[in-house]
Coordinates of N, CA and C in Angstrom, one line a residue:
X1 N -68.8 -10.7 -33.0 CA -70.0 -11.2 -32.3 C -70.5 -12.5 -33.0
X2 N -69.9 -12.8 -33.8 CA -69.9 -13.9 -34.6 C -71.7 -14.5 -35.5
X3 N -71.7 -12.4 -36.2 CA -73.3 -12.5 -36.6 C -72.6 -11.6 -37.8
X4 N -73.6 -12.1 -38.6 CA -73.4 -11.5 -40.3 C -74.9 -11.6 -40.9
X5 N -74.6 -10.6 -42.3 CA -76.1 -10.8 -42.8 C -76.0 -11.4 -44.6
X6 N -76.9 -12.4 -44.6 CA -77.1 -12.9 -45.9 C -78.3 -12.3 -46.9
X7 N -78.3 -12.2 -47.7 CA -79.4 -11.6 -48.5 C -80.0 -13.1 -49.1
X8 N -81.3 -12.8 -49.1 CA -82.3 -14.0 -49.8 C -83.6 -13.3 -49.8
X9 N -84.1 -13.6 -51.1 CA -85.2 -12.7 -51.7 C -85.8 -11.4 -51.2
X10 N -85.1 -10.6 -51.1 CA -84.9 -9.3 -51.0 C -84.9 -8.5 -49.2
X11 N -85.0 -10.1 -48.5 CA -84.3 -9.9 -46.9 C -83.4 -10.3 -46.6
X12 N -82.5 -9.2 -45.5 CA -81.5 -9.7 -45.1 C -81.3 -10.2 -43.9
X13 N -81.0 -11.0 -43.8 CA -80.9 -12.7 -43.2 C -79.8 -11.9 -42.0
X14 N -80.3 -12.4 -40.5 CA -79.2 -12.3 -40.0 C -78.5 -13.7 -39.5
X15 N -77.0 -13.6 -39.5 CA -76.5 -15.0 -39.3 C -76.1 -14.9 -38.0
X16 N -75.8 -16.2 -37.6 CA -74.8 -16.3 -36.5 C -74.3 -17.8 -36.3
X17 N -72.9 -17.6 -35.5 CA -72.2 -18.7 -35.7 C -72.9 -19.3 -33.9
X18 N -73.1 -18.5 -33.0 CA -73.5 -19.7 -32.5 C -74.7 -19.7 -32.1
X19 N -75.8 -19.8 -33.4 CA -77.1 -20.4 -33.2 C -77.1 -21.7 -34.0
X20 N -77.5 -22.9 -33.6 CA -77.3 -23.9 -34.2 C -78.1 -24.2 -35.9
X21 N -78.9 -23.2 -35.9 CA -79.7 -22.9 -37.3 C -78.8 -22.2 -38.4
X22 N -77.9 -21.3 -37.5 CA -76.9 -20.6 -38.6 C -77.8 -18.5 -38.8
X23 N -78.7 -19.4 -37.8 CA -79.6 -17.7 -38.2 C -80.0 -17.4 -36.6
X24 N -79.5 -16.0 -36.2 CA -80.4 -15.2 -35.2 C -81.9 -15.1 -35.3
X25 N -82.5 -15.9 -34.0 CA -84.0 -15.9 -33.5 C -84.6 -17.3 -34.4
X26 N -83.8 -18.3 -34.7 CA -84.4 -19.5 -35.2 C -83.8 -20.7 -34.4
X27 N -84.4 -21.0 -34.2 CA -84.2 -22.8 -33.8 C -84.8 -23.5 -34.4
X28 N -84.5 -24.7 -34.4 CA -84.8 -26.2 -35.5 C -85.9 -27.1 -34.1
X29 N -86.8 -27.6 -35.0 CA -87.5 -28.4 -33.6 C -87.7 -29.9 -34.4
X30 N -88.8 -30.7 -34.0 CA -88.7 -32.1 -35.0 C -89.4 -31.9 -36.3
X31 N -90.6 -30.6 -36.3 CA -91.1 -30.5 -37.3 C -90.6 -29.5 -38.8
X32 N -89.4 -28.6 -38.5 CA -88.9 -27.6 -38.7 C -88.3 -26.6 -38.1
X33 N -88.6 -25.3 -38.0 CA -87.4 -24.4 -37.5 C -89.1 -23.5 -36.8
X34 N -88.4 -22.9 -35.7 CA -89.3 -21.9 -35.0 C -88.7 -20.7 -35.0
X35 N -89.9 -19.7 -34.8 CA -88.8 -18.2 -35.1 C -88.7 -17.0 -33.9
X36 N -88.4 -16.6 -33.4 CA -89.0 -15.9 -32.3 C -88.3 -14.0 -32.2
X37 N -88.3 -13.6 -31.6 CA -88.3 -12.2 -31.9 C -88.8 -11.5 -30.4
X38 N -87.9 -10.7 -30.0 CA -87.9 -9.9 -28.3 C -88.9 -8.9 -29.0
X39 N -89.6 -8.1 -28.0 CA -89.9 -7.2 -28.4 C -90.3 -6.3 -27.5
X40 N -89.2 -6.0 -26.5 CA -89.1 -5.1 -25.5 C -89.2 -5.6 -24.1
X41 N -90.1 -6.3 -24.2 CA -90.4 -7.3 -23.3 C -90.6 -8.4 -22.9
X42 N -90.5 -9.6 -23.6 CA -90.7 -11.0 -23.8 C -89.9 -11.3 -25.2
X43 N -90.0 -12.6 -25.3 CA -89.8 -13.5 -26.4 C -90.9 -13.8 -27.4
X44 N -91.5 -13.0 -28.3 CA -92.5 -13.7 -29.1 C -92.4 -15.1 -30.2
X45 N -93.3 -15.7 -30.1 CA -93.2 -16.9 -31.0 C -93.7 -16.6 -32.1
X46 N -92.9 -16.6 -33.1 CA -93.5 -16.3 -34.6 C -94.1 -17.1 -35.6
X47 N -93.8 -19.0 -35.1 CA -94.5 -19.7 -35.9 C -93.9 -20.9 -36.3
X48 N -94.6 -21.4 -36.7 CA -93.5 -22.6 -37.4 C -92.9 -22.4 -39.4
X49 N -92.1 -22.7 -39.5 CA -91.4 -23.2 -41.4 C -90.9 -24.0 -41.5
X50 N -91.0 -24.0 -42.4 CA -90.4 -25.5 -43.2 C -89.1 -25.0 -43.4
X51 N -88.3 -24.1 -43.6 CA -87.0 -24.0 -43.5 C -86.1 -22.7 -42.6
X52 N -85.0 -23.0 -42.1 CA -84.3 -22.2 -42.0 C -84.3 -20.6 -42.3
X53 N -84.1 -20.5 -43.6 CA -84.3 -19.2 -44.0 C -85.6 -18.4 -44.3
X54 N -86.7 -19.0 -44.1 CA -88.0 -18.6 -44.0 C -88.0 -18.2 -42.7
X55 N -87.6 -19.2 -42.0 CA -87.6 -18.2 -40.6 C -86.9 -17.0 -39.9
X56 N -85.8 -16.9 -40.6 CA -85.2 -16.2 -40.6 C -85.3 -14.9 -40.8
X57 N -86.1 -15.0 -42.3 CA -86.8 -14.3 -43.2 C -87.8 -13.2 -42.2
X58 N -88.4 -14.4 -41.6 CA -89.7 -14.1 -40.7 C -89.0 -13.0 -39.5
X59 N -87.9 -13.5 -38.7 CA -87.3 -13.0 -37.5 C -86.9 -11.4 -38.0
X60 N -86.4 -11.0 -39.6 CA -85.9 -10.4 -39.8 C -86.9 -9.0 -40.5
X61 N -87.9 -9.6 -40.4 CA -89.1 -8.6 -40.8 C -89.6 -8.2 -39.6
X62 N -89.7 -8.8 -38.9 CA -90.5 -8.5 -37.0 C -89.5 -8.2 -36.0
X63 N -88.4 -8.4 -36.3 CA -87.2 -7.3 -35.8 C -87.4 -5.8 -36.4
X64 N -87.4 -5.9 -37.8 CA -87.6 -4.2 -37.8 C -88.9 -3.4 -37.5
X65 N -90.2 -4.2 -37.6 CA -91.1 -3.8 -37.1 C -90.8 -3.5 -35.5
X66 N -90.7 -4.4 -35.1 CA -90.1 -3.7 -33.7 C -89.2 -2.5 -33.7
X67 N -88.5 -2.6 -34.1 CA -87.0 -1.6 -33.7 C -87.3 -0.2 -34.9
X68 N -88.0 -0.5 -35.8 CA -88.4 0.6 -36.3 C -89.7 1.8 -36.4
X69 N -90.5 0.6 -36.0 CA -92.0 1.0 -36.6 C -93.2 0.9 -35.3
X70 N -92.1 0.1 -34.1 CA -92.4 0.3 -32.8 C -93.6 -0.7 -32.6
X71 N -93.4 -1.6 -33.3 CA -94.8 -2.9 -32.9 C -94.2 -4.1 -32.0
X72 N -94.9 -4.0 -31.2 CA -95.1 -4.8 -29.7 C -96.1 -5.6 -29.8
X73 N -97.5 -5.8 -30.1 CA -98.2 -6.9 -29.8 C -98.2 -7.8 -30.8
X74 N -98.0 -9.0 -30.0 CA -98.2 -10.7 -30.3 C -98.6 -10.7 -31.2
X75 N -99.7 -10.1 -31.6 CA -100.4 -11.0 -32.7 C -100.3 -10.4 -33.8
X76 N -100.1 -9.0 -34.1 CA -99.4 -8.1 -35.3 C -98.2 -8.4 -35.4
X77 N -97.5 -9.0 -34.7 CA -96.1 -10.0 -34.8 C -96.3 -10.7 -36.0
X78 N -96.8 -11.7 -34.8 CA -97.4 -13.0 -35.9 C -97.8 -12.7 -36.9
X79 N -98.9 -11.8 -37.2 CA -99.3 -11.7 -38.5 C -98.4 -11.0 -39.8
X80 N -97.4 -10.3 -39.2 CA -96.0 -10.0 -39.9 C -95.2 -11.6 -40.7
X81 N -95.2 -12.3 -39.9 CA -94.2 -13.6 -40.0 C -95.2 -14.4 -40.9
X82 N -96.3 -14.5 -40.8 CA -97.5 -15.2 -41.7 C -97.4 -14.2 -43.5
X83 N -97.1 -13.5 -43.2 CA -96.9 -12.7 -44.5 C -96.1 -12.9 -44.9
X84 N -95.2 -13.4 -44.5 CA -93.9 -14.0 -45.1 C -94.1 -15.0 -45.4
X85 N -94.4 -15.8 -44.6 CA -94.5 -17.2 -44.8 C -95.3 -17.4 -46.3
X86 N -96.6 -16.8 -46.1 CA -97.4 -16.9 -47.4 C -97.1 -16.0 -48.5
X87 N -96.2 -15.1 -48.3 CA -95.3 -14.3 -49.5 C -94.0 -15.5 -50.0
X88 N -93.5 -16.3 -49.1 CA -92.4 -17.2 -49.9 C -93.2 -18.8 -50.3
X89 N -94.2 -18.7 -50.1 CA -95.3 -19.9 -50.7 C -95.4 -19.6 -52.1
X90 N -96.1 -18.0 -52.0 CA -96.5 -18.2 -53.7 C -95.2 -18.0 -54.4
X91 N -94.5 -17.6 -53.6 CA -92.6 -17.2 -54.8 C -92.5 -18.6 -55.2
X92 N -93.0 -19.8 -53.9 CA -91.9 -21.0 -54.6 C -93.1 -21.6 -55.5
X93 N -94.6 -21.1 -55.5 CA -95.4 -21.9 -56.5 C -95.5 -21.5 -58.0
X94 N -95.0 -20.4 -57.9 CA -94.4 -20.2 -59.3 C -93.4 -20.2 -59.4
X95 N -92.2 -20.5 -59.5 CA -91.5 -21.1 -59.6 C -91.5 -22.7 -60.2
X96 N -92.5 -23.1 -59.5 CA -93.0 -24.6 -59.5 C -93.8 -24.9 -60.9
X97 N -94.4 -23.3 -61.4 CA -95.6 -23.5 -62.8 C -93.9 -23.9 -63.9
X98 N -95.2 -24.5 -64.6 CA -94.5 -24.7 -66.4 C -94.0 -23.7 -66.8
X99 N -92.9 -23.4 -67.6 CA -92.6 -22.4 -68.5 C -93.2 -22.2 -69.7
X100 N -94.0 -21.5 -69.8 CA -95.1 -21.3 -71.1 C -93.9 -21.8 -72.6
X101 N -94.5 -21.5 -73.9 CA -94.2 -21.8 -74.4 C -93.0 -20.7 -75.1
X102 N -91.9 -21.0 -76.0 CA -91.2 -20.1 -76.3 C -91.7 -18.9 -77.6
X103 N -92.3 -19.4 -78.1 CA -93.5 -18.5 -79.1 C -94.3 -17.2 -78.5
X104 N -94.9 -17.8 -77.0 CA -96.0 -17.2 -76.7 C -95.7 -15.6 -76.2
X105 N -96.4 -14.4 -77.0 CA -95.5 -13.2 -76.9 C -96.5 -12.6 -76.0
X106 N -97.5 -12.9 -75.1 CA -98.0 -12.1 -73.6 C -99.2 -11.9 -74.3
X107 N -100.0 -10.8 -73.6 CA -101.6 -10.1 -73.9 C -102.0 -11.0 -73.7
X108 N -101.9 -11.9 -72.2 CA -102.9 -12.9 -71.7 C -102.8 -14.4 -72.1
X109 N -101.0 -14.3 -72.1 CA -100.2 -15.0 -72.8 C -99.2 -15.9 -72.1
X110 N -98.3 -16.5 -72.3 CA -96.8 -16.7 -71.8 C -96.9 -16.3 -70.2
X111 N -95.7 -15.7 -69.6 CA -95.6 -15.1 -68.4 C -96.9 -14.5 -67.5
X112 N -97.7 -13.9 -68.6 CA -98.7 -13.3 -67.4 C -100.2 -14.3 -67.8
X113 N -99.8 -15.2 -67.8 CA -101.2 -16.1 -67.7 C -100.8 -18.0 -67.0
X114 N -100.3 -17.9 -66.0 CA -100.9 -19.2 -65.3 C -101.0 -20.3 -66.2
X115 N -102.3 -19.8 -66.9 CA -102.6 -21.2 -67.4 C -101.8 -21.5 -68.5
X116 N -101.5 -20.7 -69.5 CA -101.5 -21.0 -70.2 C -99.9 -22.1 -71.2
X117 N -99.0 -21.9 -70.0 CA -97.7 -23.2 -70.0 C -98.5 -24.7 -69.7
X118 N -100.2 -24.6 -69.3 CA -100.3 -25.7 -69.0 C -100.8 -26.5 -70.1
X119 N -101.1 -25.8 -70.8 CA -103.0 -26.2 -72.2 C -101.6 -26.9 -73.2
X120 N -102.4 -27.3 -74.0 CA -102.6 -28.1 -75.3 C -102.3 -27.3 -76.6
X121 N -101.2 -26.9 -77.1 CA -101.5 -25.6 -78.2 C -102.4 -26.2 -79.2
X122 N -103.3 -25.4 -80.0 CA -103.7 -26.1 -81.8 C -102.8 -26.5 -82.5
X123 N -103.3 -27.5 -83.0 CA -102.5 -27.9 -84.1 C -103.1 -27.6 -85.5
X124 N -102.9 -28.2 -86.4 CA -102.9 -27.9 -88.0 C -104.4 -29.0 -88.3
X125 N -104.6 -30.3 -87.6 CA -106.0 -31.1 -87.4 C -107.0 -30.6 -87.0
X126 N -106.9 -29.3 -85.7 CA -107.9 -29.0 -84.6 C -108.9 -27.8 -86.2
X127 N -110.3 -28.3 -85.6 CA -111.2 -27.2 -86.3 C -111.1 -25.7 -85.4
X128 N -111.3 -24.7 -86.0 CA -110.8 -23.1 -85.8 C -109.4 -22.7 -85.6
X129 N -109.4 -21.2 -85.4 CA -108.2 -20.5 -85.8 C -106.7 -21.5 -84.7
X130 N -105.6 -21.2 -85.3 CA -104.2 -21.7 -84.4 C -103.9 -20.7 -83.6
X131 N -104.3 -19.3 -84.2 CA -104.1 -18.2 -83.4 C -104.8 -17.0 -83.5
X132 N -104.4 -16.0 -82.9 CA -105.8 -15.5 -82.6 C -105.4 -14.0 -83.2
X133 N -106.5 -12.7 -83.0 CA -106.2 -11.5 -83.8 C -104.8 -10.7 -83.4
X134 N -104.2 -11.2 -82.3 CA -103.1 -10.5 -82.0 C -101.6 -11.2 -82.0
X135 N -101.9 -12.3 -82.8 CA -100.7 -12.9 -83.1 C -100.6 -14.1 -82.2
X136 N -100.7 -14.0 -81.0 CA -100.5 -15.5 -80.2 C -101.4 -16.7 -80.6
X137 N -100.2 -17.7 -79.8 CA -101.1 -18.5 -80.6 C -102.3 -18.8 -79.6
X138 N -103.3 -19.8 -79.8 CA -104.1 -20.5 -79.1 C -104.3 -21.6 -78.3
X139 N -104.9 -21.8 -77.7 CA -104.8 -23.4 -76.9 C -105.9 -24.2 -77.4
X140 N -105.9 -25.3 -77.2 CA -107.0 -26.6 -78.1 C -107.8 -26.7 -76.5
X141 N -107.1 -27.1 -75.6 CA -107.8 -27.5 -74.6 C -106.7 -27.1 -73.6
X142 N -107.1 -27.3 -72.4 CA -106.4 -27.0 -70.6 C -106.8 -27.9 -69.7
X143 N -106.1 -28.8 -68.9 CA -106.8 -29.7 -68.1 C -107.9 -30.4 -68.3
X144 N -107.9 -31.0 -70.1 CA -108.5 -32.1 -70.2 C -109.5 -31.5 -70.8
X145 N -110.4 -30.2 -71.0 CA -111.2 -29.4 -71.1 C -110.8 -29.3 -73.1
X146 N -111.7 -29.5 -73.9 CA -111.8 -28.3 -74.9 C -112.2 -26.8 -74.7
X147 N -111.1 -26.1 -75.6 CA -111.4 -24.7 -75.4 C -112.1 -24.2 -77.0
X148 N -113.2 -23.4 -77.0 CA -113.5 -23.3 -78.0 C -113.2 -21.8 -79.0
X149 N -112.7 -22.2 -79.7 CA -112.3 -20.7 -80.5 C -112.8 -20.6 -81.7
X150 N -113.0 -19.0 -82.4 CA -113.5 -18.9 -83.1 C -112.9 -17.3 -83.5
X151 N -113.4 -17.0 -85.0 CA -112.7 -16.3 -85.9 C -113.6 -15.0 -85.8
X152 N -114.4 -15.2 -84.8 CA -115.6 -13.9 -84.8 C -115.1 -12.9 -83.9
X153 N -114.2 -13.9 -83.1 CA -114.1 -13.2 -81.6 C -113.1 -12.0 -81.3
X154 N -112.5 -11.3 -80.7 CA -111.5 -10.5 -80.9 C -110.1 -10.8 -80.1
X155 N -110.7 -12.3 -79.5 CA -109.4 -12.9 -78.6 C -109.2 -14.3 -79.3
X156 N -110.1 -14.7 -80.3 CA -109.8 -16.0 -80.6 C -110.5 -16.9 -80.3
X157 N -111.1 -16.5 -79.0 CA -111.9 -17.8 -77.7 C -113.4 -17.1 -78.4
X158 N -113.9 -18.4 -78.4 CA -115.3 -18.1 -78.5 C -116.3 -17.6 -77.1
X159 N -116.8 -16.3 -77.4 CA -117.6 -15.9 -76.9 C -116.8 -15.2 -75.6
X160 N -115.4 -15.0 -75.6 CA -114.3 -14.3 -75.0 C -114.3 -13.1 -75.3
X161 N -114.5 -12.0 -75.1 CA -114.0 -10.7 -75.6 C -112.9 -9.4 -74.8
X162 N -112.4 -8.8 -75.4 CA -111.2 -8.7 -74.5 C -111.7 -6.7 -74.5
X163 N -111.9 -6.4 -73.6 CA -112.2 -5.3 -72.9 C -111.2 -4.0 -72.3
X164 N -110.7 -3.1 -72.9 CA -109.5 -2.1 -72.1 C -110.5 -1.0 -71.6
X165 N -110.1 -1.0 -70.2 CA -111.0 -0.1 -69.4 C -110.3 1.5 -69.5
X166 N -110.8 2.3 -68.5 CA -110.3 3.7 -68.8 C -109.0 3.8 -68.4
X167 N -108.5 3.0 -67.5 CA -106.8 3.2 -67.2 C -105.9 2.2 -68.1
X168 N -106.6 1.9 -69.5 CA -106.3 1.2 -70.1 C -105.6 -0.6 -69.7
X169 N -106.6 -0.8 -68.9 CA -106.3 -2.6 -67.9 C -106.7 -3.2 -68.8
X170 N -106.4 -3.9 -69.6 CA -107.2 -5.3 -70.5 C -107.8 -6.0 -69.7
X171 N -108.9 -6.4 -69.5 CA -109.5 -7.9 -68.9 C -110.3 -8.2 -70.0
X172 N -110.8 -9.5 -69.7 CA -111.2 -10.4 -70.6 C -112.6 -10.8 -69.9
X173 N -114.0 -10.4 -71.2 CA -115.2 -11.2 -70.4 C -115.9 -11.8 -71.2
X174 N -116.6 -12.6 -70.6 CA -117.3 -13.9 -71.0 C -118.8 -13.3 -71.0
X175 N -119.6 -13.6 -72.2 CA -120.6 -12.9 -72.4 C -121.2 -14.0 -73.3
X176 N -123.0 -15.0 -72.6 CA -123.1 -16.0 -73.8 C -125.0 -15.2 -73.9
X177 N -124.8 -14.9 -75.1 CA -126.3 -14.7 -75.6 C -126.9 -13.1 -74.3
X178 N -125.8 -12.4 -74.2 CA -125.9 -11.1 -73.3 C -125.9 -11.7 -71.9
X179 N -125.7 -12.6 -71.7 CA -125.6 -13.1 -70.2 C -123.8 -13.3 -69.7
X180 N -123.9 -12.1 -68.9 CA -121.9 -12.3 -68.3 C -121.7 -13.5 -67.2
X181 N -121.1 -14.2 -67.7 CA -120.2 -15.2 -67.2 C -119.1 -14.8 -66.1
X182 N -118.8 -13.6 -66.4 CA -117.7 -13.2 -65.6 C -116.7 -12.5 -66.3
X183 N -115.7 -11.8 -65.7 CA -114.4 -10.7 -65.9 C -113.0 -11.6 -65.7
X184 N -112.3 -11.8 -66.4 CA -110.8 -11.8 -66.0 C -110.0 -11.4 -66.4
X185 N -108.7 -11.7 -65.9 CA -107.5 -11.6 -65.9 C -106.8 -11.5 -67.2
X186 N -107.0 -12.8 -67.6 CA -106.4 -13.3 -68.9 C -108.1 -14.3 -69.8
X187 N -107.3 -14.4 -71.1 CA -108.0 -14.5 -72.4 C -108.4 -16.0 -71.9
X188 N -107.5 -16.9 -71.3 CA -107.4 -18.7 -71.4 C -108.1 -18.7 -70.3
X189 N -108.1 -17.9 -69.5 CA -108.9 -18.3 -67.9 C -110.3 -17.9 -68.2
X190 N -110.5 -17.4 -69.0 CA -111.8 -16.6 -69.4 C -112.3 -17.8 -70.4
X191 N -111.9 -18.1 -71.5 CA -112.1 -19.4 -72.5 C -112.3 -20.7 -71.4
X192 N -111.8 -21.1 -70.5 CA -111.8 -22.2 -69.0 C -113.3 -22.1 -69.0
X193 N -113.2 -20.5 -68.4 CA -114.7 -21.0 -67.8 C -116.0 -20.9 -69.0
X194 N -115.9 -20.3 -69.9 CA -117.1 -20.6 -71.0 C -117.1 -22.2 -71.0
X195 N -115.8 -22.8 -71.3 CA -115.5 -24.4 -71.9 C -116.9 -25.3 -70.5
X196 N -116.3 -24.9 -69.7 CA -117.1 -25.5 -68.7 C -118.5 -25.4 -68.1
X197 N -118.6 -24.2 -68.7 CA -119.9 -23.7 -68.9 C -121.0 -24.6 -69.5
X198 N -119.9 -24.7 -71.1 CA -120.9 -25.3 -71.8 C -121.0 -27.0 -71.4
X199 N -119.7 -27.5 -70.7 CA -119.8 -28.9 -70.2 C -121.0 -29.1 -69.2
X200 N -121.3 -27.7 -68.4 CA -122.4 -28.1 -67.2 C -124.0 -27.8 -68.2
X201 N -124.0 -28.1 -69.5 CA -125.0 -27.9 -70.2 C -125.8 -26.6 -70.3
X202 N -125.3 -25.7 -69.9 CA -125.6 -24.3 -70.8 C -126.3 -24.3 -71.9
X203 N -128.0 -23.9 -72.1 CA -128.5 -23.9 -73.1 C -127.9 -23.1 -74.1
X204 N -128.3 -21.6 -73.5 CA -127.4 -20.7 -74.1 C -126.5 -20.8 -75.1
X205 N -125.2 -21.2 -73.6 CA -124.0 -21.2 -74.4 C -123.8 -22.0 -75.9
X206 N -124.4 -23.4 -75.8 CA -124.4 -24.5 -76.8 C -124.8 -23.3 -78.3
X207 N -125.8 -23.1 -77.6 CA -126.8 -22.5 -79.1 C -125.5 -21.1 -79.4
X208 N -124.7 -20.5 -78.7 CA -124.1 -19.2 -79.3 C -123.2 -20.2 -79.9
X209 N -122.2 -21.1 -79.3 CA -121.3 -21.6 -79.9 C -121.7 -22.3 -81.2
X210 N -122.7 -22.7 -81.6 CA -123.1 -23.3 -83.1 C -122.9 -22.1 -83.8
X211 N -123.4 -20.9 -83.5 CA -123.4 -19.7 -84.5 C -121.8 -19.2 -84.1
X212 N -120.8 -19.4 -83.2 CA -119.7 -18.4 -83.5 C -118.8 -19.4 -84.0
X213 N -118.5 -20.5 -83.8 CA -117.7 -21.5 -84.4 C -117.0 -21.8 -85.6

C-alpha cells in the first residue's frame, strides 16, 4: 500500500510513498505542512507546523484518539495536535539551552536548573564562597545580574534557603528580614530573584545582605 511507519520522539510516524510529504494526512502549503485526520465523518484540520514530521506527529496522535479512544469532535482534535505541537517546542528549546558546566553535580544544579549553563561561575577575585555547602559550585552573576552569596546560608545564595518538604521535594525560598519573596525550583532561580530584588531597591533586602555577606 506503499505506507510504513517511522519512529521519531516516541511516535510512530505513518509513511507513505504517494503523499507528496512522505507522511499519511500531511500536506505541504506555502507556509509549512497541514495535518488533517477523518474522523468518521469528515476530514478534520489539525493545524498548521513548521515541519513535516510534527505534523505527522500530530496526524498520528488524533488518529488513535479516534480509532481508539473514540474522539470525534473538532476541537478535542485540535487540541490533541496543539499538544503536540507545544510538546515538540519545548523538546526543541531545550535542546537549544547551554550545556551547563562539566563540574556541576545537580541539587539545583547542571541538568535540572535552566539557568544555570547560562551564569558566570565565581572565580578566585569574586568576594564570597566559589561553592556552596553541598559541593557545587556557584554563579557570580546570570544575565548581567550579580548574584549574591554568602557563607551563612545553606545554599550559598544569600538569603536563599533550601527547604525539603514532607515527600522530600527540595525547593528553594527566598526569605528577606521574614518577608517571602517566593518558592522555587532551583537554588539560581531563587538567588535571580532576591539579586533583583535588591536592584528594584529593596530596603529590606540591602540591609539583610550587609549582615549576611
Amino acid at each position: 500500500q506503499g505506507s510504513g511507519v517511522e519512529h521519531w520522539r516516541g511516535y510512530e510516524l505513518i509513511t507513505s510513498t504517494r503523499a507528496k510529504s512522505g507522511y499519511a494526512g500531511v500536506y505541504a502549503n506555502k507556509t509549512g505542512f497541514i495535518s488533517m485526520v477523518w474522523n468518521g465523518k469528515t476530514q478534520v484540520g489539525l493545524g498548521q507546523f513548521h515541519s513535516a514530521r510534527l505534523a505527522a506527529a500530530a496526524y498520528t496522535r488524533c488518529r488513535a484518539a479516534v480509532e481508539r479512544e473514540g474522539v470525534t469532535e473538532t476541537a478535542s482534535l485540535q487540541q490533541l495536535a496543539a499538544q503536540v505541537r507545544d510538546g515538540a517546542a519545548a523538546a526543541e528549546r531545550a535542546a537549544e539551552r547551554p550545556p551547563p558546566p562539566p563540574h556541576a553535580s545537580g541539587r539545583g544544579c547542571g541538568e535540572e536548573d535552566p539557568y544555570y549553563g547560562q551564569g558566570e561561575l565565581a572565580g578566585e577575585g569574586d568576594p564570597g564562597p566559589r561553592v556552596g555547602p553541598d559541593g557545587d559550585p556557584l554563579l557570580a552573576s546570570l544575565h548581567g545580574v550579580r548574584l549574591h552569596r554568602s557563607t551563612k546560608s545553606n545554599t550559598g545564595y544569600a538569603c536563599v534557603r533550601q527547604v525539603v518538604g514532607k515527600r522530600r521535594q527540595t525547593t528553594y525560598r527566598v526569605e528577606v528580614k521574614k518577608k517571602a519573596l517566593g518558592t522555587f525550583s532551583t537554588k539560581v532561580e531563587a538567588a535571580l530573584v532576591y539579586a533583583r530584588y535588591l536592584e528594584g531597591g529593596g530596603a529590606d533586602a540591602a540591609a539583610d545582605e550587609s549582615d549576611d555577606d
